[in-house]
Each structure stands twice: as C-alpha cells, then as structure tokens.
Coordinates of C-alpha atoms and ligand atoms in Angstrom, one line a residue:
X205 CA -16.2 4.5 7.3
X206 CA -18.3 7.9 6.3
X207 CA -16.4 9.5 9.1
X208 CA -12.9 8.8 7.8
X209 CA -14.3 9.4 4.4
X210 CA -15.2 12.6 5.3
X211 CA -11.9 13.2 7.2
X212 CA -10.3 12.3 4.2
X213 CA -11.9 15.1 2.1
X214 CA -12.3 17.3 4.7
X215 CA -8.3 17.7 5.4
X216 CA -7.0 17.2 1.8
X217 CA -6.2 13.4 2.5
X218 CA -8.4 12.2 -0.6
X219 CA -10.6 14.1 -2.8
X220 CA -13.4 12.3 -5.7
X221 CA -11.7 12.1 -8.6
X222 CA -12.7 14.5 -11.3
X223 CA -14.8 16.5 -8.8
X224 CA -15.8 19.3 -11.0
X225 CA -16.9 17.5 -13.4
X226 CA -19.1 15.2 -11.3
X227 CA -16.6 12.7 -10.5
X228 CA -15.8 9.6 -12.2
X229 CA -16.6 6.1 -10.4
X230 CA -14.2 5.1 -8.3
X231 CA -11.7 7.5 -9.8
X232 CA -10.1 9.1 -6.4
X233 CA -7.3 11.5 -5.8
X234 CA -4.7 12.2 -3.1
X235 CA -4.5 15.3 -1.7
X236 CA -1.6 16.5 -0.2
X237 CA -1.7 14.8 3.5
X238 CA -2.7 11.8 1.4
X239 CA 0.0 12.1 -0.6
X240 CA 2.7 12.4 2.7
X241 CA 0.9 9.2 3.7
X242 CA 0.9 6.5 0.8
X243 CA 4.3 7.7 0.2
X244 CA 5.2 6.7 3.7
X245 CA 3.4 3.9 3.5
X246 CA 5.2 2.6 0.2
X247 CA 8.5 3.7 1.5
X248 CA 7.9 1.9 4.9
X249 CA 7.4 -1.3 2.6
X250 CA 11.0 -0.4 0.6
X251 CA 13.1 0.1 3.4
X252 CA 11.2 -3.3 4.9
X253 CA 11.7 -5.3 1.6
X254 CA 14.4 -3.8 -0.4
X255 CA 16.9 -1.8 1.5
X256 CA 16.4 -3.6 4.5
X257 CA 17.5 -6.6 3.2
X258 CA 20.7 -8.1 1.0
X259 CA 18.5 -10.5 -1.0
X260 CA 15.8 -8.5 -2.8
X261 CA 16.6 -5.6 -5.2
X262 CA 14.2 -3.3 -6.8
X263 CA 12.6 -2.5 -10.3
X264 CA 10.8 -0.2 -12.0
X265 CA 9.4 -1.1 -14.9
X266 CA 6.5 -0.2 -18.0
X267 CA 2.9 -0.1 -17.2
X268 CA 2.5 -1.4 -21.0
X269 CA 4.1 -4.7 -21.7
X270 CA 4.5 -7.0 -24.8
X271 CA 0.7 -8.4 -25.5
X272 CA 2.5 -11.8 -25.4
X273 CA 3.1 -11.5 -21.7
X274 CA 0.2 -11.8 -20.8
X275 CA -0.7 -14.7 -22.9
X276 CA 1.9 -16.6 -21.2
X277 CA 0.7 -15.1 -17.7
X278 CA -3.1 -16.7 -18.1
X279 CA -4.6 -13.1 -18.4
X280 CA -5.8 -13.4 -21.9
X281 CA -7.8 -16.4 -21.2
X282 CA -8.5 -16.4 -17.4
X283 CA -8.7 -12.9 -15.8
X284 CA -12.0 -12.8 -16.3
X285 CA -14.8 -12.4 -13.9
X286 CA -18.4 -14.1 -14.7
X287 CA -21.1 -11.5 -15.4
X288 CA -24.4 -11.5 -15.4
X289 CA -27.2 -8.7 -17.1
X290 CA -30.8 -8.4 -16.0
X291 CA -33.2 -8.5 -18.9
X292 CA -35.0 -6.0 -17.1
X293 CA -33.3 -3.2 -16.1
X294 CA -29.8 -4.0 -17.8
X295 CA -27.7 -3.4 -14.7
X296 CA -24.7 -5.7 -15.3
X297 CA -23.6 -7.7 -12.0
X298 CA -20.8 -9.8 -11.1
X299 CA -22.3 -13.7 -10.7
X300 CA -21.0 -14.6 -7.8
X301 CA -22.1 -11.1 -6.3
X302 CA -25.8 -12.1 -6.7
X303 CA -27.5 -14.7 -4.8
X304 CA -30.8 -16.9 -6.9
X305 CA -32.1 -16.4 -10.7
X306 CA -33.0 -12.8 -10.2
X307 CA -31.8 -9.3 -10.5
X308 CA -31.0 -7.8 -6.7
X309 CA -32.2 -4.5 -8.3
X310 CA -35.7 -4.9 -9.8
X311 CA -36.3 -8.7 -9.5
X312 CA -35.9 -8.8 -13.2
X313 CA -34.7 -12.2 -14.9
X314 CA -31.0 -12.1 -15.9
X315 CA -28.8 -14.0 -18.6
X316 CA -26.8 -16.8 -18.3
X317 CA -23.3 -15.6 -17.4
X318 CA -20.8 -14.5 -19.7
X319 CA -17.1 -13.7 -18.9
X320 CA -15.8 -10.8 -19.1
X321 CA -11.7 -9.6 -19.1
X322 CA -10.6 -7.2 -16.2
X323 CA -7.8 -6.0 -18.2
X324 CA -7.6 -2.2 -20.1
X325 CA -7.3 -2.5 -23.7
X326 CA -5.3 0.0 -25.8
X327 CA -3.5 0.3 -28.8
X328 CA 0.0 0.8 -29.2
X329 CA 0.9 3.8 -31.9
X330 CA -1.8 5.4 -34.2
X331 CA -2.9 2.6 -36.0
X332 CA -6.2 0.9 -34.0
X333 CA -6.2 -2.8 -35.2
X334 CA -5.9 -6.1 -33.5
X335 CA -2.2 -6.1 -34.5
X336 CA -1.4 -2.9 -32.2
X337 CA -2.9 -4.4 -29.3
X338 CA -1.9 -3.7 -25.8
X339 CA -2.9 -3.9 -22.1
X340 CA -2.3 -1.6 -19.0
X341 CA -0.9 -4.2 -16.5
X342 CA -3.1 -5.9 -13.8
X343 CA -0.5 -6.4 -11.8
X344 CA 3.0 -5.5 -11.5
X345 CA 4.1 -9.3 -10.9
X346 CA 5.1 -10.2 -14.7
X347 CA 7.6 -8.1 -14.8
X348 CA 9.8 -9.2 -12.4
X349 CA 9.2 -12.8 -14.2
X350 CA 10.0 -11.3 -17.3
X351 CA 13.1 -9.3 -16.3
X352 CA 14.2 -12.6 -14.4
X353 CA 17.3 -13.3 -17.0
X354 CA 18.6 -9.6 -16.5
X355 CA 18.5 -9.4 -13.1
X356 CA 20.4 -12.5 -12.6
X357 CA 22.6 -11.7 -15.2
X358 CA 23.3 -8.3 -14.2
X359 CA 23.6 -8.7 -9.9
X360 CA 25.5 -11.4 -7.7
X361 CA 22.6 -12.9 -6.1
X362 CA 22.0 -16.7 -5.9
X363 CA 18.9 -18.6 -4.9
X364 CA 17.0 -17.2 -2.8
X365 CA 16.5 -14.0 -4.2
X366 CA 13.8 -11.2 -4.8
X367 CA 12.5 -8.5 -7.3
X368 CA 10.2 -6.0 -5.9
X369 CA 8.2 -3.7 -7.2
X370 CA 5.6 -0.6 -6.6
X371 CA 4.2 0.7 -9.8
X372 CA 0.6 1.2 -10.5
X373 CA -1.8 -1.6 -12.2
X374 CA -5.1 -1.7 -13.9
X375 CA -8.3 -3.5 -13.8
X376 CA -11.8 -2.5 -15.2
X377 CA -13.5 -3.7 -12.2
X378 CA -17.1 -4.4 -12.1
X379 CA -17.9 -3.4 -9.0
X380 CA -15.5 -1.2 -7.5
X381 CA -16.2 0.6 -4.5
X382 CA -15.5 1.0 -0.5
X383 CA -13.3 4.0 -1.1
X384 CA -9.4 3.2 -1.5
X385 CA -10.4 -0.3 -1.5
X386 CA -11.2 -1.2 -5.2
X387 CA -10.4 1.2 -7.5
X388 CA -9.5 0.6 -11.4
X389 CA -6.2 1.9 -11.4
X390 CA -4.1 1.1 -8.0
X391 CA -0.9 0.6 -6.6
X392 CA 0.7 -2.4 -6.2
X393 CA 4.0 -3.7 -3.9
X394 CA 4.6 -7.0 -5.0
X395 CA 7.9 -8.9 -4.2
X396 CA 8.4 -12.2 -6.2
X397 CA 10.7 -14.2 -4.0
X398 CA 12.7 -16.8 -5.9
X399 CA 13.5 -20.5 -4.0
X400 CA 15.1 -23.7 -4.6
X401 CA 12.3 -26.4 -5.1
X402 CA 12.0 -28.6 -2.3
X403 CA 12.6 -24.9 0.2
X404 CA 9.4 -23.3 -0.8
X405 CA 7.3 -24.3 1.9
X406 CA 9.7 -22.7 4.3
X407 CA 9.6 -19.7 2.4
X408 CA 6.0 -19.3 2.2
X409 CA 5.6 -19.4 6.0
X410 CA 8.4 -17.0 6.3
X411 CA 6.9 -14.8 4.3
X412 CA 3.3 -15.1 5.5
X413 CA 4.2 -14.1 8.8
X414 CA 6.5 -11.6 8.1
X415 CA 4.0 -9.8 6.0
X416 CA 1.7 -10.1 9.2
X417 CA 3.7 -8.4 11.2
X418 CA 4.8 -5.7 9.0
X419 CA 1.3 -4.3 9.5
X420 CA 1.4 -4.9 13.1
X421 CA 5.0 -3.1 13.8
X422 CA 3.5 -0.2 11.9
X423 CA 0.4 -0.2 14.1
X424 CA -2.6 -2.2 12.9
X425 CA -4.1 -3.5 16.0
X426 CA -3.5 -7.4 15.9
X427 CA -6.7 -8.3 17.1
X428 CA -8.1 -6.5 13.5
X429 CA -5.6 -8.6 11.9
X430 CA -6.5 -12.0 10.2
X431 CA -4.4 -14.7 7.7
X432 CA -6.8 -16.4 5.9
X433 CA -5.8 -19.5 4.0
X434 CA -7.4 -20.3 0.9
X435 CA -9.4 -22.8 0.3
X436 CA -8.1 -25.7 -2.4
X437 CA -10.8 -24.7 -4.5
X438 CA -10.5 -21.3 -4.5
X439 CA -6.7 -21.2 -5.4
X440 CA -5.6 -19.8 -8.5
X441 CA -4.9 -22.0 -11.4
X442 CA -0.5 -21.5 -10.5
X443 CA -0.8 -21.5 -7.0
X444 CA 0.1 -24.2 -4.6
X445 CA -1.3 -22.6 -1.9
X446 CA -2.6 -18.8 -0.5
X447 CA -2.9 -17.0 2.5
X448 CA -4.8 -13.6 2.4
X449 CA -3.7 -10.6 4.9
X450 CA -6.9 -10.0 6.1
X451 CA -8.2 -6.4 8.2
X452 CA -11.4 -6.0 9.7
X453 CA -12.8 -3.2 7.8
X454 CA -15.9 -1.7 9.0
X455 CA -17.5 -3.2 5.8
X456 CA -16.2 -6.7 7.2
X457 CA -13.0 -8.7 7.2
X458 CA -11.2 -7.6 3.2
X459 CA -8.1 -8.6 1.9
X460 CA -5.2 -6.3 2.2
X461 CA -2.4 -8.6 0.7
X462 CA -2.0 -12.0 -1.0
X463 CA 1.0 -14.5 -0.4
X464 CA 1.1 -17.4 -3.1
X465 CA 3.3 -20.2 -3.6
X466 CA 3.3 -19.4 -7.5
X467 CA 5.9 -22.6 -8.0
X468 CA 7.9 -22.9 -11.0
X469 CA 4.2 -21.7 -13.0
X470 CA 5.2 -18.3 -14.1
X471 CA 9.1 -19.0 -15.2
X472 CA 7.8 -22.1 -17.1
X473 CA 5.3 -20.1 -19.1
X474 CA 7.7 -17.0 -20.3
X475 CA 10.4 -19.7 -20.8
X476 CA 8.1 -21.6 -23.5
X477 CA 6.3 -18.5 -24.9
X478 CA 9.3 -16.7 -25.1
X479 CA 11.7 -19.3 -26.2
X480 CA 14.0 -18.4 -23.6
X481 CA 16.2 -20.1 -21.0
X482 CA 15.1 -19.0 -17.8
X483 CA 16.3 -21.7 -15.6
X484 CA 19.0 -21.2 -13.0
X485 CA 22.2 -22.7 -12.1
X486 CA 23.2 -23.8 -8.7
X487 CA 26.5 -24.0 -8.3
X488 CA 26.1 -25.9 -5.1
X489 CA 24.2 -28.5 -6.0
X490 CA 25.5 -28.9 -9.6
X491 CA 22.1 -28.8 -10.9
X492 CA 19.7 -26.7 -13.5
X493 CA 16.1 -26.2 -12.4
X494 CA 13.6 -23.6 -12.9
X495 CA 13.3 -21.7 -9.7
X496 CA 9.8 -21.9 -7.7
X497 CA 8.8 -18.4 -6.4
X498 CA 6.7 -16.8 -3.1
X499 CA 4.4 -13.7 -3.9
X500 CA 4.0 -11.7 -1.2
X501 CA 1.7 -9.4 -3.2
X502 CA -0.2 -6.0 -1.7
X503 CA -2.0 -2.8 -2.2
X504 CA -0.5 0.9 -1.4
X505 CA -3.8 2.3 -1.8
X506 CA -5.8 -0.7 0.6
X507 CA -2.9 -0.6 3.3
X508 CA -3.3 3.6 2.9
X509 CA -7.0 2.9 3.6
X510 CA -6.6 0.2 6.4
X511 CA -4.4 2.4 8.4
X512 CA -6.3 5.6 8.2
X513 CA -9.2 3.5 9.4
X514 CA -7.5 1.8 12.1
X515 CA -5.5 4.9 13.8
X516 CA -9.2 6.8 13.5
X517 CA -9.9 8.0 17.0
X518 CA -12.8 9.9 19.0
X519 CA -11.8 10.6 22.7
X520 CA -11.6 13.8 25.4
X521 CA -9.0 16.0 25.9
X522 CA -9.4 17.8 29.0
X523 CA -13.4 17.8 28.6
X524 CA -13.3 18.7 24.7
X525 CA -14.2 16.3 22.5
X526 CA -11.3 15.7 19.7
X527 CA -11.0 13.5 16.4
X528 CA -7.4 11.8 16.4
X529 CA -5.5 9.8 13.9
X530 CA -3.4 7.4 16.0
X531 CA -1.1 7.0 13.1
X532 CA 2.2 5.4 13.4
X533 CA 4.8 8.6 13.4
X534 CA 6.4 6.8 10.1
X535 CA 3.4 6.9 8.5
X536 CA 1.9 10.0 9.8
X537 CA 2.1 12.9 6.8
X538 CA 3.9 15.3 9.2
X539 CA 5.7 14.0 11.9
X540 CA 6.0 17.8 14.0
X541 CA 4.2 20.9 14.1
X542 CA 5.3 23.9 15.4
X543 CA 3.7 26.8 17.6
X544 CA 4.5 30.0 19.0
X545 CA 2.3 30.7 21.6
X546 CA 1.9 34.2 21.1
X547 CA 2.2 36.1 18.0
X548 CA 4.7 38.4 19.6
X549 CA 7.7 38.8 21.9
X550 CA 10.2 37.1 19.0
X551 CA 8.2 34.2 19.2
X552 CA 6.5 33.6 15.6
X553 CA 10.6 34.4 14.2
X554 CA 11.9 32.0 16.9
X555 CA 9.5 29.4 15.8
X556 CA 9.8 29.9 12.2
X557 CA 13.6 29.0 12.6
X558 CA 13.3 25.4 14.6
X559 CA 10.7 24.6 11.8
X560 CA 13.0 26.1 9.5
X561 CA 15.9 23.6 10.6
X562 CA 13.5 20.7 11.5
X563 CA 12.0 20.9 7.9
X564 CA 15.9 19.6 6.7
X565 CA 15.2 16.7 8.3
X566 CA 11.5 15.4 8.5
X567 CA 7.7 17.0 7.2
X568 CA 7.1 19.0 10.1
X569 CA 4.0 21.7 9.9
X570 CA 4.2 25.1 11.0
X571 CA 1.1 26.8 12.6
X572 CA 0.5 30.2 14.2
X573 CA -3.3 30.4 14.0
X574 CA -5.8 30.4 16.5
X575 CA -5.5 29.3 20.3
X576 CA -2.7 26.7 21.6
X577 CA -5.9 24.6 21.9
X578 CA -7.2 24.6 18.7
X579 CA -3.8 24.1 16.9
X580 CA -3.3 21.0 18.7
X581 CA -6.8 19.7 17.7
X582 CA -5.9 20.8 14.0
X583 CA -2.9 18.3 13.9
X584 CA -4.4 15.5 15.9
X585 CA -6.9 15.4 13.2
X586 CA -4.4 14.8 10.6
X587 CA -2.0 12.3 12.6
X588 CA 0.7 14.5 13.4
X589 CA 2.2 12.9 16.4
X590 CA 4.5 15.6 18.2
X591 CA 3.8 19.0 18.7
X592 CA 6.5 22.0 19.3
X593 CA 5.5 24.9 20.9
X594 CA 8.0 28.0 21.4
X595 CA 6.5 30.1 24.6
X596 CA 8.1 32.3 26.8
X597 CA 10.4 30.5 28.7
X598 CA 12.4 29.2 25.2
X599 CA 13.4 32.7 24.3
X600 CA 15.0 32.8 28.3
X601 CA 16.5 29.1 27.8
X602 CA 16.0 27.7 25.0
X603 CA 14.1 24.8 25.6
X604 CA 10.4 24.0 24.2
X605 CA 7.5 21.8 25.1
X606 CA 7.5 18.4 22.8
X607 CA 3.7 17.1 23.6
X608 CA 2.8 13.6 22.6
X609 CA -0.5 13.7 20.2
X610 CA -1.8 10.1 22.3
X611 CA -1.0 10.4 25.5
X612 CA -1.4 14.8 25.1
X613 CA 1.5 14.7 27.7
X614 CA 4.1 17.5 27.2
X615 CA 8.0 17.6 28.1
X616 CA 10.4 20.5 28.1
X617 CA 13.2 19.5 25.2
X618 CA 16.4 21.6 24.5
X619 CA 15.5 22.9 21.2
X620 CA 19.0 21.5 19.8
X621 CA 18.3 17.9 20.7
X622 CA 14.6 18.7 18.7
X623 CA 15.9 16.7 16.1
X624 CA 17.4 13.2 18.1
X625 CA 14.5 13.4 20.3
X626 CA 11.7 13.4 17.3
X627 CA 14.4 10.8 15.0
X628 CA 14.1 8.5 18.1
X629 CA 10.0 8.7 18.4
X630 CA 9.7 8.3 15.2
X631 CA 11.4 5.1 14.8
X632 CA 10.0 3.1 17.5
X633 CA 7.8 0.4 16.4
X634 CA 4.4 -0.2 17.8
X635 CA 3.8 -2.5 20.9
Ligands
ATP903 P1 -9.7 -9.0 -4.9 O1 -10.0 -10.5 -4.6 O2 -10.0 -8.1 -3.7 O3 -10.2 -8.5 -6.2 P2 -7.2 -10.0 -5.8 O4 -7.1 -11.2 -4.9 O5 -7.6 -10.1 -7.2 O6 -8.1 -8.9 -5.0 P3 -4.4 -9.7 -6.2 O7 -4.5 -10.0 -7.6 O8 -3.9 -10.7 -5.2 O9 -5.8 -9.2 -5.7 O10 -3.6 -8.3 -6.0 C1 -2.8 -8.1 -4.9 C2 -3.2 -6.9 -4.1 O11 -3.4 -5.8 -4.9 C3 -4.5 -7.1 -3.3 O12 -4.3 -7.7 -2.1 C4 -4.9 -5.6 -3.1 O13 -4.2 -5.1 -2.0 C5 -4.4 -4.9 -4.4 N1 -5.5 -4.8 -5.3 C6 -6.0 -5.7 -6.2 N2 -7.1 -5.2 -6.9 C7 -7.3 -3.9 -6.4 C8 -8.2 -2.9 -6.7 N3 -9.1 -3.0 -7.7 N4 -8.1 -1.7 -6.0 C9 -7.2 -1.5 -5.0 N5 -6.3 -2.5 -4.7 C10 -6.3 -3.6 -5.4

C-alpha cells in the first residue's frame, strides 16, 4: 500500500490535499495522471451502464437537495454511526471500531455511546437558522428517486428501466483513512434500476454478477475478487437483501460496491412525503404499482484505488529491476508514448508529428529525454501500455516499433495503421 502511495505522489497520480498548508485529513487531490485515470474509470462505467445499454439513461443532478428528501430517505434519523469518547484522553471512536469497556488509545474509560449524523450541514442563503437548513448529499441515490416522475414522463421507457448517476457525495466520516478508500467527500456511480414486483430477484442476480464482472473485464484479478452477501442482520432498514463487491486490499478484503434490493422502500417514502403520485402504469398488465428498484451502487475514487493497487507490479526487464502498472489500456492515463531514438537525423520532428496525429485520437505521451531505456521505465511506471519509438529505419520506410509495456515485446507497425493498431489494443478486454 505505501508503495502505491508513494507512486501515487511520486508521478502526480494523487497528492495530500491542502499540502502547503499541512494537509487536511483525508482531504486528497488528483493530479494529472490521476485525473486521466478516474476519468477513465467513470467513463468505462458510462459507456458500461448508460450508453451501452437502451434501458438506463443518465442524470446529473444538485449536490444540495430539498432538506425534506432526506427526511423521507431515513437520513435524518438513521445515518448515524454510534460513537463513543474516552473520559481520558477525549479521542472520539466509532463503537463498533473498539473492542471491551476501554479506550484502544490510553485504556481510559469511555461514555456510553451516542449517535452521531454522517451528513454535512449547511445553510441555504445568508440567513443561518434551522429554517435555512440543508445537507451535501451522502449519496447520489435520492435523486434519481426523486426525479423518478420526470424521467418517466419525459423518455419512452417502460419497466425495467434505470437512472444513473456519477456526481460527488458527502459524509463527515469518523474514521476515514486507507488512502482513496474513505474520504469525506467522494464519487459515487450509482444506477437505480427500476422492476416489476414479483421480477426483482432476477434482477438482483443480474446485476450482482454483472457488476462482478465489470471489474474483472477491466482487469482485477478474479481470484482478488469476492461477493459478499449480507448478513439478515446487517441489512439496511429498505433492503431485502445485499451483496458487497468485495477486493482484497492489502489492508484486507473492503467493499468496493453495494447491490441492494431497495424494493418499493424509496418510491413509497417520496410518494407520501412529497404528496406525489409516483407509481407506474403497466400497460401490459393493466395494473398500477409502485415499482421495486436494484442499486447497484459504487465508488469512483475506491475502484480508482483498487485498480492502481491491483495492476501494481515489480518484475525484470532484461536484468533491471522496473516498477510497472499493469493497468488495463482503457484505464491506463495515456494509452501511447512516443520516442525518437536519437535527438537528431529528423527524428524528434518525425516523432512530434505521429504524436501530433495520435493525440486526435487518444492521450498519448511524448518523450525525448534520456536513454530508450529509461523512457520505457518512465511510462511503465505510470501504466502506459504501448510505446512508439521513431528510429532510423522509419525515416527510410516508415514503419515504427509498437512495444507492449507487459510482455516488453516490440513489433514493426506502418506508422499509418498507428492508430487501428493501438484502437484495437485498447479495446480488448482482459482474459
Ligand atoms: P462503508 O460500509 O465502507 O462505509 P457504505 O456501505 O456505507 O460503505 P454505500 O452507502 O453503499 O457505502 O455507498 C456505495 C459506495 O460508495 C461504496 O461501496 C463505496 O465505493 C463508496 N463510498 C461510500 N463511502 C465512501 C467514502 N467515505 N469514501 C469513498 N468512497 C465511499
């Protein structure tokens, strides 16, 4: 974990948040590979979710919401964790973080729990009283509950349908920590996935093992992939049943992605705080109901952090020792680099023009620096899975080396099928 941490600064993935001013706890920024990557990783979910399909479309919608929402979801009254303080030293812990009557600190004697609400508090307009209210979102979910009536309204879907979302979400976690992995301000890509009643069983497996193997065909090795049912008792209050995407972090087996059977909970709610219809017709069956719905429900920033740690490689390269990020070429922040060999002979303005013309199509790196050697090392380091190098033999026939950053094997492409070549790479899934 320190060692991709460290990559992670080292390479502009992901810097402390704040840094010059000492950082702020778990307040952590992307950098610009970092940047190339969560978006990849967020757009890999789109195209999977979205685009990629004819039943879900997309939203986008405010990270503030009416205060009422979130009566109706629960949040008011339940999103809570139990907390406990030590008499002693007054370090505040999270009850079921702390095993026995004692503080793990100084042994100290601690209160009686107390609960305390995850959500950011704020006011809306310059007036601070109880009446101007508001919350940053926890999650991005209620939205897509509470724009239920316009999306139906406004598209020609029927039953069964999504609404997906990425947008950020809040919580004032306790005890954040573990890099990407809890944070108090996140990304979230949830898709609520509305059923007939009676049909949601079948959807929830469908969807729990589709989630599965999105993170597989992008490269997660399966054996460091887990579903985890939960247990009855540890179900949320609207859930029929849960099944947690699970990776093997090095700090142990962490949940990357929840999959609920929410039911008809949600709908009901908004419908009877908001006095609104929100059931739907079926023009099949000839009946009203109030749809059930399947949350697949994830974490940019967690899946960022899973793959980095999973594609994190140390092996030899012709005796030298190299650090490699075996990231899927979709993910990975560039997905070329390219090299003159020498610094003369037409080379560097040869070069500049393939990345010139590659740059149209993907994030390609350019990269005259140093030996051939040390350049490739540069961009295994980072993920960049295809190198280009322009040497001697391209200015007599045009062709360059393509060399694979896993297998470090090179082949002599026509620099005008650069572009087919790399598109068709790219796109293959993982084994
Ligand atoms: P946890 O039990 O780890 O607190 P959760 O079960 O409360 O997570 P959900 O409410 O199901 O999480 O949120 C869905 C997804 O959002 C999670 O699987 C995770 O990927 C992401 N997520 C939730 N909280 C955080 C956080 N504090 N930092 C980063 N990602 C988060």
């Amino acid at each position: 974990m320190e060692k991709v941490v460290n990559l992670c600064k080292r390479r502009g993935f992901v810097y402390p948040g704040s840094e010059i001013y000492g950082g702020l706890g778990a307040s952590l920024d992307y950098g610009p590979l970092g940047v190339e990557l969560k978006r990849n990783v967020k757009d890999a979910w789109w195209r999977e979710i979205v685009t990629g399909r004819d039943d879900v479309v997309g939203l986008d919608a405010a990270v503030i919401m009416h205060p009422r929402v979130w009566e109706a979801s629960g949040h008011v009254a339940g999103f809570t964790d139990p907390l406990v303080d030590c008499k002693s030293c007054k370090q505040r812990f999270r009850a079921d973080h702390v095993q026995g009557p004692r503080c793990p600190e100084c042994g100290g004697e601690l209160t009686e729990a107390r609960r305390f609400n995850l959500m950011f508090k704020t006011f809306v307009g310059p007036v601070e009283d109880t009446a101007h209210v508001a919350f940053l979102r926890p999650e991005t979910a209620q939205s897509m509950f509470v724009n239920f009536r316009n999306v139906l309204e406004t598209s020609r879907l029927k039953l069964p349908f999504g609404i997906a979302q990425v947008g950020r979400s809040f919580r004032n976690e306790i005890t954040p920590g573990n890099f990407l992995f809890r944070t108090r301000e996140f990304e979230q890509m949830e898709l609520e996935f509305f059923v007939r009643p009676g049909e949601d069983d079948h959807w929830y497996d469908y969807w729990r093992q589709a989630r599965f193997e999105w993170y597989a065909s992008l490269g997660i090795e399966r054996e460091r992939l887990r579903l985890r049912p939960h247990a009855p008792d540890e179900l949320a209050h609207y859930a029929k049943a849960c099944v947690d995407v699970e990776y093997a972090f090095p700090f142990g087996w962490s949940e990357l992605e929840g999959i609920a059977n929410r039911t008809d909970f949600d709908l009901k709610r908004h419908s009877e705080h908001s006095g609104k219809d929100l059931t739907y017709f079926d023009e099949e069956r000839r009946e009203r109901y109030v749809p059930y719905v399947i949350e697949p429900a994830a974490g940019a920033d967690r899946s960022t952090l899973a793959f980095l740690v999973d594609a994190y490689d140390e092996d030899q390269v012709e005796g030298e020792a190299r650090i490699v990020l075996r990231l899927h070429p979709r993910l990975a922040p560039y997905k070329a680099a390219v090299f003159p060999l020498l610094r003369k002979d037409g080379q560097p303005e040869r070069a500049r023009r393939i990345y010139d013309a590659l740059r149209k199509h993907f994030s390609v790196d350019y990269d005259q620096a140093g030996s051939i050697g040390r350049r490739y090392r540069r961009q295994d380091e980072v993920g960049t899975p295809f190198g280009i190098t322009i040497d001697h033999d391209t200015m007599k026939d045009g062709t360059v080396t393509l060399r694979d950053r896993d297998a470090t094997t090179q082949v002599r492409v026509p620099e005008d099928r650069l572009v087919e070549e790399l598109r068709a790479r790219i796109e293959t899934p993982a084994a």
